[in-house]
CSV table of C-alpha atoms in Angstrom, one decimal:
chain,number,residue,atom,x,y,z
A,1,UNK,CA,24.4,-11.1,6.2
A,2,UNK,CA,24.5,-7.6,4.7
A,3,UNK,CA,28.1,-7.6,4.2
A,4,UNK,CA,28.2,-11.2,2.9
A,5,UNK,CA,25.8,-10.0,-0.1
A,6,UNK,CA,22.2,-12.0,1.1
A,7,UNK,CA,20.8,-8.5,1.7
A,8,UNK,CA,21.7,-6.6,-1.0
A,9,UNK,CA,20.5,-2.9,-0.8
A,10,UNK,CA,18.9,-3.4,1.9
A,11,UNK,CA,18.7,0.2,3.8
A,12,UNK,CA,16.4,-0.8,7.1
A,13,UNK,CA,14.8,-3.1,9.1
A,14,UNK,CA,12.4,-3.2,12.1
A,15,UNK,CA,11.2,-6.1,13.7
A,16,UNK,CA,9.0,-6.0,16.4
A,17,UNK,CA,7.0,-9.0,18.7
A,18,UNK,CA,4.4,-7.6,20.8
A,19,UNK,CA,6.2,-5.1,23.2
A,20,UNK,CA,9.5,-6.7,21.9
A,21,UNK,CA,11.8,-5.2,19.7
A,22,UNK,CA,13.7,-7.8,18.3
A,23,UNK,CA,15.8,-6.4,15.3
A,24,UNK,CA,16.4,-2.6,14.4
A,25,UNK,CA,19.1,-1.9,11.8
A,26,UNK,CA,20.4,0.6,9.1
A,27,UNK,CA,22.9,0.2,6.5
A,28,UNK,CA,24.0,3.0,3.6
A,29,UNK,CA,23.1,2.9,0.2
A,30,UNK,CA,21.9,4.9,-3.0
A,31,UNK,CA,18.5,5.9,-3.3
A,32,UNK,CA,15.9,7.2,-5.0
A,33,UNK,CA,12.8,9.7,-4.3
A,34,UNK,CA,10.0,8.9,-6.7
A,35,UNK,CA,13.1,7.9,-9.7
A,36,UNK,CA,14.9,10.7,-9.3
A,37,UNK,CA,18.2,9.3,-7.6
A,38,UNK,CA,19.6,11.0,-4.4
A,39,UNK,CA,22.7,9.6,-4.3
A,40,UNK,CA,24.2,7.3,-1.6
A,41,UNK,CA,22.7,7.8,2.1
A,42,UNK,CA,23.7,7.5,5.3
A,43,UNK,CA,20.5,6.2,6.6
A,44,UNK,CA,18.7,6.1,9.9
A,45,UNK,CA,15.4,6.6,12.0
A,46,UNK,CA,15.3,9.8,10.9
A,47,UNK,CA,15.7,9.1,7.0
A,48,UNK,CA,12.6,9.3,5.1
A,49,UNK,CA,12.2,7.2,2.2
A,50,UNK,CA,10.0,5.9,-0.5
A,51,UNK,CA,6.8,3.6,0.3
A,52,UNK,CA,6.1,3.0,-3.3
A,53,UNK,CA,3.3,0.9,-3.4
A,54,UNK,CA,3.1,0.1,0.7
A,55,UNK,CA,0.7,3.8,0.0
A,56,UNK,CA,-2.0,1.2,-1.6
A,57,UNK,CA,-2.2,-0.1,2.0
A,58,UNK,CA,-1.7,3.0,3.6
A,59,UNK,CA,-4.9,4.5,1.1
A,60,UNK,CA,-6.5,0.9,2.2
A,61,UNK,CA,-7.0,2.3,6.0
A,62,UNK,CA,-8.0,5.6,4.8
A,63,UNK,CA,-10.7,4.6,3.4
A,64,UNK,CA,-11.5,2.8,6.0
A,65,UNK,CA,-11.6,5.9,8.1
A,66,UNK,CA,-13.3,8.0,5.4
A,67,UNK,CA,-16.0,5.4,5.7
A,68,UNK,CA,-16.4,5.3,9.1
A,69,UNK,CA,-17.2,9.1,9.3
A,70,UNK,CA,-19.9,8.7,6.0
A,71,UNK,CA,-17.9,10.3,3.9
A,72,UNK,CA,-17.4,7.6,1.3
A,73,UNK,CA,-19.3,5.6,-0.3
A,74,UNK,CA,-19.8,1.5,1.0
A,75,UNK,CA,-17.6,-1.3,-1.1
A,76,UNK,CA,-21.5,-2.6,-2.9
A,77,UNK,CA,-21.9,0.9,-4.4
A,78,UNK,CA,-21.2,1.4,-8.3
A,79,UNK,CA,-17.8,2.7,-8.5
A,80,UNK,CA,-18.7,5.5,-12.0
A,81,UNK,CA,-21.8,6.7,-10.3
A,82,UNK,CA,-18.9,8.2,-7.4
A,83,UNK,CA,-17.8,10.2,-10.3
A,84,UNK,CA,-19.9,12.3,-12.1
A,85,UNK,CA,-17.7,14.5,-14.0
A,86,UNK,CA,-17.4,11.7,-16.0
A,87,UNK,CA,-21.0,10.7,-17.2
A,88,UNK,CA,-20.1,10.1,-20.6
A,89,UNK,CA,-18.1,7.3,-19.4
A,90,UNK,CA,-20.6,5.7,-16.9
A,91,UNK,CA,-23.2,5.5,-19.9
A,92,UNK,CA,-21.0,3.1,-21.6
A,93,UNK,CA,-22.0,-0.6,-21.6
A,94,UNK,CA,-20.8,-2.8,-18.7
A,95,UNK,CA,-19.2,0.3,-16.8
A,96,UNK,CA,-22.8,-0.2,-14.2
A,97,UNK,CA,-21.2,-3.1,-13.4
A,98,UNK,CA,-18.4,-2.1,-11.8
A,99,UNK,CA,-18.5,-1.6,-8.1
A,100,UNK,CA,-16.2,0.7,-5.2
A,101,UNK,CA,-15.0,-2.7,-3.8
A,102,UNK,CA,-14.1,-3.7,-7.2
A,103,UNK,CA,-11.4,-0.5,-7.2
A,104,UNK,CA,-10.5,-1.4,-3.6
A,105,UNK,CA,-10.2,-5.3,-4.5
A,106,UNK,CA,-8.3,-4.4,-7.7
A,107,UNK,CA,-11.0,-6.4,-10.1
A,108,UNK,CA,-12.1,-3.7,-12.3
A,109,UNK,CA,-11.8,-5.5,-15.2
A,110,UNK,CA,-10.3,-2.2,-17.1
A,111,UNK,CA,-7.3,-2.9,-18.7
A,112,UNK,CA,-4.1,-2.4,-17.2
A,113,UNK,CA,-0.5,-3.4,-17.4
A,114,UNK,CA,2.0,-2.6,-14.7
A,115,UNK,CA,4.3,-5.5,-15.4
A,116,UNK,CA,6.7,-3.1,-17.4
A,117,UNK,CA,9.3,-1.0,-15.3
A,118,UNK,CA,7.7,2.2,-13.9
A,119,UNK,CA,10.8,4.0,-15.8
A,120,UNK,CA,8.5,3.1,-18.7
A,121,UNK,CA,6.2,5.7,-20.4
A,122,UNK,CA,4.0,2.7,-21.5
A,123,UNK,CA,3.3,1.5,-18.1
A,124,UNK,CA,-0.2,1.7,-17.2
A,125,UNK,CA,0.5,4.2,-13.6
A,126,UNK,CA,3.1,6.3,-15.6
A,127,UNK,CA,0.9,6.8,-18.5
A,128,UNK,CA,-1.3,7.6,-15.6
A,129,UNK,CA,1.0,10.2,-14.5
A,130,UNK,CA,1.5,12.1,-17.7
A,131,UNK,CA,-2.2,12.4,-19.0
A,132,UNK,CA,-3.7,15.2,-18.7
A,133,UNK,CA,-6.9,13.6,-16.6
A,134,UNK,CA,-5.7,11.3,-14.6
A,135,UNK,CA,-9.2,9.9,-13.5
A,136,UNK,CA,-10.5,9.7,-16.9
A,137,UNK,CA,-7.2,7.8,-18.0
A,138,UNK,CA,-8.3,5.6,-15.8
A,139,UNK,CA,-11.9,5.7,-16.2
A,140,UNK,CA,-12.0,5.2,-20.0
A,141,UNK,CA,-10.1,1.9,-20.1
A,142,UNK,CA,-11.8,-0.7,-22.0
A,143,UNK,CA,-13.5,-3.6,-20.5
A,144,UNK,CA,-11.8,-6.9,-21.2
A,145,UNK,CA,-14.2,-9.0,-18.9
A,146,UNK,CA,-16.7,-9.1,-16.2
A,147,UNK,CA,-15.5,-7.2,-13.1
A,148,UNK,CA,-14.7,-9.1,-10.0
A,149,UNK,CA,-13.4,-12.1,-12.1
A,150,UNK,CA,-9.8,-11.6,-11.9
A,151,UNK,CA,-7.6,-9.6,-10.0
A,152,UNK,CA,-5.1,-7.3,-12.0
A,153,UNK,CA,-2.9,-4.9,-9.8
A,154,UNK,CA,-3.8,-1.4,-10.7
A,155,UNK,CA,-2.2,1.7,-9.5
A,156,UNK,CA,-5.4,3.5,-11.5
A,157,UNK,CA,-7.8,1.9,-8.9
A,158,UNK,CA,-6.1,3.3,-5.9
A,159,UNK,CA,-6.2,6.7,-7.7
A,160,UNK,CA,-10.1,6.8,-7.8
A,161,UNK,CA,-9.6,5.4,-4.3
A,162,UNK,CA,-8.1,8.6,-2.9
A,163,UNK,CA,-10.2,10.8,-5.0
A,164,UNK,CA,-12.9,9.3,-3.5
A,165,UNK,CA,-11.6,10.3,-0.3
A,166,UNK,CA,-10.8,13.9,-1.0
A,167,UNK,CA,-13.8,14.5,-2.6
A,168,UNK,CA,-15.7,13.5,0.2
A,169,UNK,CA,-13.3,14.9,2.9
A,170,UNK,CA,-13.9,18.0,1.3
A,171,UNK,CA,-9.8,18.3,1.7
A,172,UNK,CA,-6.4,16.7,-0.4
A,173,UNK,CA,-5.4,13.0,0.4
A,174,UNK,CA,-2.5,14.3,2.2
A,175,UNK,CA,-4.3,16.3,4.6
A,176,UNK,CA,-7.0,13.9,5.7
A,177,UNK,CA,-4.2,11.7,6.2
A,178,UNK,CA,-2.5,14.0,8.3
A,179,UNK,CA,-5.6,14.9,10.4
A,180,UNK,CA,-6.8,11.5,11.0
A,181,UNK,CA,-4.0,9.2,10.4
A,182,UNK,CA,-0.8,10.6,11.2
A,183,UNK,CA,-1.1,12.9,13.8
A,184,UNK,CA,-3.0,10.0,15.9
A,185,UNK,CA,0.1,8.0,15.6
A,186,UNK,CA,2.6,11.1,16.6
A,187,UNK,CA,3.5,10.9,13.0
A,188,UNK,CA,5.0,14.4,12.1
A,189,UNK,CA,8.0,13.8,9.2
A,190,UNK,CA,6.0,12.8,5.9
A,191,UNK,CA,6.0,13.9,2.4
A,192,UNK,CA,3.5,12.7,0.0
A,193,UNK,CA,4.6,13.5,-3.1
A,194,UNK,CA,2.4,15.0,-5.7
A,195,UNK,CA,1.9,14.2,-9.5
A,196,UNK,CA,2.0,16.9,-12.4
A,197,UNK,CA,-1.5,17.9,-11.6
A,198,UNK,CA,-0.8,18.6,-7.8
A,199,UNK,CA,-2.6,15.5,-6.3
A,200,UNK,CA,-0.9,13.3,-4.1
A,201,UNK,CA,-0.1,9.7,-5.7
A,202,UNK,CA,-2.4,7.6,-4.1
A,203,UNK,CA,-0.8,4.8,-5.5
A,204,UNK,CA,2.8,5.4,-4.8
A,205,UNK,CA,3.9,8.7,-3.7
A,206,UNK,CA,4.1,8.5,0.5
A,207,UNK,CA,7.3,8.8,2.1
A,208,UNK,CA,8.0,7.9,6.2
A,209,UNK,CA,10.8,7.6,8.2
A,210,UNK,CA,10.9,3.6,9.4
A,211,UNK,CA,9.7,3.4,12.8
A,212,UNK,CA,6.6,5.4,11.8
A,213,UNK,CA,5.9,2.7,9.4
A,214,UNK,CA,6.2,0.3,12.4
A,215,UNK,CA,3.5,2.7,14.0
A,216,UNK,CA,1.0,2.1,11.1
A,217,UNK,CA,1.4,-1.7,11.5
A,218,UNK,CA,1.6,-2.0,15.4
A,219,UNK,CA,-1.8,0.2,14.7
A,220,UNK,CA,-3.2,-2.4,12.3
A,221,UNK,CA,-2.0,-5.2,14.2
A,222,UNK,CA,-4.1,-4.2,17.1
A,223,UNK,CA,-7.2,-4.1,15.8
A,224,UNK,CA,-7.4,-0.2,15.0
A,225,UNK,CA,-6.2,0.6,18.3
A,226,UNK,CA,-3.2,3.0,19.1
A,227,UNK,CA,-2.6,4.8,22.3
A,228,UNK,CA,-6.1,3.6,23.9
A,229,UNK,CA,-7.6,5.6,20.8
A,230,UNK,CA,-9.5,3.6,17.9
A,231,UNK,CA,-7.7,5.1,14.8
A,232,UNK,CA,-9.2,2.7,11.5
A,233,UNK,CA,-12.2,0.8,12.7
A,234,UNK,CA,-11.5,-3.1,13.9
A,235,UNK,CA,-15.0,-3.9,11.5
A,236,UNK,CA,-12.6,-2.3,8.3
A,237,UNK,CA,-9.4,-4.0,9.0
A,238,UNK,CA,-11.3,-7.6,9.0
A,239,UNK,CA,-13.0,-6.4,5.8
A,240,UNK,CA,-9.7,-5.2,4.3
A,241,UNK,CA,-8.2,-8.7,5.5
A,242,UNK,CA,-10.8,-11.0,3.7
A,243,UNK,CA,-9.7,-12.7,1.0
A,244,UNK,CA,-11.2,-11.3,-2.5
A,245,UNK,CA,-8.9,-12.7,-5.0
A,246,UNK,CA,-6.8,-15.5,-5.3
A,247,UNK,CA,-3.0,-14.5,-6.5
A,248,UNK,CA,-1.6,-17.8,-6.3
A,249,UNK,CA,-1.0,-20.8,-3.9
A,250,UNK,CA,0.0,-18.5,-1.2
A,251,UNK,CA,-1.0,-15.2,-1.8
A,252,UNK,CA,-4.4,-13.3,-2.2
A,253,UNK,CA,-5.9,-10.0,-2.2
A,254,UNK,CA,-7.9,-8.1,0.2
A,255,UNK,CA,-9.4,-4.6,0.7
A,256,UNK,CA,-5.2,-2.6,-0.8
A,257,UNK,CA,-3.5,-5.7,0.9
A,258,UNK,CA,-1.8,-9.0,0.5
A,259,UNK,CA,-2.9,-11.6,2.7
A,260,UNK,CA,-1.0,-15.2,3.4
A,261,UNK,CA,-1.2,-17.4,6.4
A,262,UNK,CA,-4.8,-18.8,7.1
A,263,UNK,CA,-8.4,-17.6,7.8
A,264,UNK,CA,-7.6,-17.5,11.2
A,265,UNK,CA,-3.8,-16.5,11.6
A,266,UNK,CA,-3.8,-14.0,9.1
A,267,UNK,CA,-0.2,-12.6,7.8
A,268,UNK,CA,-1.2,-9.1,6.4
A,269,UNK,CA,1.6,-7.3,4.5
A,270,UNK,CA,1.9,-4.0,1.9
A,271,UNK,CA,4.6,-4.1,-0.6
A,272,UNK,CA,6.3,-1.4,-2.5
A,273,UNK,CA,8.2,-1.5,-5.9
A,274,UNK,CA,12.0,-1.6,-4.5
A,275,UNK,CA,11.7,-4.0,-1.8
A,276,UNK,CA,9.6,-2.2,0.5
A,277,UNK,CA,7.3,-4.0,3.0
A,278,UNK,CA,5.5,-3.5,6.2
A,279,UNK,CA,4.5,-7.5,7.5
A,280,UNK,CA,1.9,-7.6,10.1
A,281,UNK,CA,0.4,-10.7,11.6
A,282,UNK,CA,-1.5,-9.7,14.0
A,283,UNK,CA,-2.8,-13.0,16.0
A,284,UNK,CA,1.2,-13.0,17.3
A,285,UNK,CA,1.3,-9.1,17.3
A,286,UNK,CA,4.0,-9.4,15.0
A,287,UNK,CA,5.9,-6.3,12.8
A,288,UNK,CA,7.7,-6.1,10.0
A,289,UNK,CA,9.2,-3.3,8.0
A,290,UNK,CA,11.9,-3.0,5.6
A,291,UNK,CA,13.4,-0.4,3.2
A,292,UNK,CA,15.6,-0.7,-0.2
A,293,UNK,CA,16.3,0.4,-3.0
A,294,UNK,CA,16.5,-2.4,-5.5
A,295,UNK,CA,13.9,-0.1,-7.2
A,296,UNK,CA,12.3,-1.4,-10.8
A,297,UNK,CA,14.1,-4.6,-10.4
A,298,UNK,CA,11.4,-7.7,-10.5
A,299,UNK,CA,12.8,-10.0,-7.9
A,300,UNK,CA,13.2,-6.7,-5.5
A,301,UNK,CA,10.0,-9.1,-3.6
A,302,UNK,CA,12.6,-11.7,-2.8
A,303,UNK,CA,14.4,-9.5,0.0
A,304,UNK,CA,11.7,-8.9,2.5
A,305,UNK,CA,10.7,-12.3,2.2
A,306,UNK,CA,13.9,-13.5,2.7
A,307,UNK,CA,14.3,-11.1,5.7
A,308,UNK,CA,10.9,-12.8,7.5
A,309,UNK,CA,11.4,-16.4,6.5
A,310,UNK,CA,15.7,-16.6,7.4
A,311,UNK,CA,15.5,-14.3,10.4
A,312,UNK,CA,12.4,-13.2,12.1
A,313,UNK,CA,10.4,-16.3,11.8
A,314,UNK,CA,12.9,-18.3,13.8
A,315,UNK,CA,13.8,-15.7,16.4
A,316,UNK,CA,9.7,-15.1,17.2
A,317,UNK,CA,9.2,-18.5,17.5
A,318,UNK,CA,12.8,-19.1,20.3
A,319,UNK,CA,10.4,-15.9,21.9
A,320,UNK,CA,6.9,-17.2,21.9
A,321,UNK,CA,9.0,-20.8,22.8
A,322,UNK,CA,10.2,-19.0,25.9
């Protein structure tokens, strides 16, 4: 299929079925780390590559975490209150009304526009990127309606998301992540890459080799659990996998993750600009994970989905037939 053209730029898959590997496959192809190209790759299991976005998800269980150990504050609590540097903000009306689970449910209510390519000073995260306060940028947006009325995705919200954590971890994003994350899960080849003011993008600057994204999901699709050791609560995973927004008539939006399927055979995925996507349904034990690099193209969603639907979905079911 690669070679006939229905997976273009695809760079790698993993599909695993409980204690079942069922598909694990590389194919070359340029690349890019955080838009600065790299030229074509050879790559493998021991390639690391962007995330993008699939960070949202990876902040999403963070959090999680963060909250476990009191660190960070519950969804019900108002979001500006969490960040006092900025009081002149939280004085403003209609700012009190904004709640932590708003951030992590993406219905701020600030406006926001991601919709142009992230090669684009005028999108929302790269304007983000270059101003000089990156949490006030966020922070001062105007209100253009009541919070937790529509959903509208926001690479700002995971931002005060993972400064959240930090603050409250007393340590960078990238380090709590190591400490309580990835060294868990054997994870040892990461690079978080780091914004002009030194902080790690929350929203879109993690970068794994592929089966270590596997890990994350076979984590997540057991409840928490990874090598007999509870890693993200099971109480913050069905939290995160509650639906909070409606996207459309198959999609909605949780705690940093897309949910499909039904209330109780929830298909939980992350999905990153380029055609990234780590698929876990977790009633079947079911893993997903793909790479590209169709990076900044808008139909880049189409591939993974065209992976799951075409190849895994019919090949789980012959096994779960069996």
């Amino acid at each position: 299929s690669f070679a006939a053209g229905v997976l273009p730029r695809l760079h790698g898959v993993i599909v695993e079925l409980a204690d079942t590997l069922l598909a694990e496959t590389y194919f070359d192809g340029a690349d890019e780390r955080w838009g600065d190209p790299l030229g074509v790759r050879q790559h493998g299991p021991d390639t690391l590559h962007d995330l993008r976005s699939v960070t949202k998800s990876v902040v999403g269980l963070l959090y999680g975490i963060a909250l476990a150990r009191g660190e960070v504050p519950a969804p019900h609590e108002p979001l500006y209150a969490q960040f006092p540097d900025y009081s002149d903000l939280a004085q403003e009306p209609g700012r009190d009304a904004i709640l932590v689970g708003h951030a992590l449910s993406m219905q701020m209510a600030l406006e926001w526009n991601e919709d142009l390519p992230y090669s684009d000073t005028r999108n929302s995260e790269i304007a983000m990127e270059y101003a000089p306060d990156r949490y006030r940028y966020v922070l001062e947006q105007p209100i253009v309606q009541a919070p937790g009325q529509s959903w509208t995705y926001s690479g700002g919200a995971t931002a005060l998301i993972g400064k959240m954590i930090s603050d409250g971890a007393g340590m960078p994003l990238d380090a709590f992540a190591k400490k309580h994350l990835f060294d868990p899960l054997g994870i040892t080849e990461v690079e978080w890459i780091a914004g002009q003011d030194g902080v790690p993008s929350a929203a879109s600057g993690l970068r794994l080799v592929l089966p270590d994204l596997v890990k994350i999901g076979r984590m997540v699709a057991q409840d928490g659990v990874y090598g007999g050791q509870q890693i993200v609560p099971k109480d913050w995973l069905e939290r995160s996998f509650q639906s909070r927004a409606t996207l459309d008539e198959y999609t909605k939006y949780g705690y940093l993750w897309y949910l499909g399927g039904t209330p109780d055979n929830i298909v939980a995925f992350a999905a990153g600009n380029g055609g990234q996507r780590l698929t876990v349904q977790p009633k079947v034990d079911l893993v997903v994970a793909s790479l590209a690099g169709n990076y900044n193209q808008p139909e880049a969603w189409r591939l993974p989905l065209k992976i799951v639907l075409e190849f895994v979905v019919p090949e789980a079911q012959r096994i779960l037939d069996r």
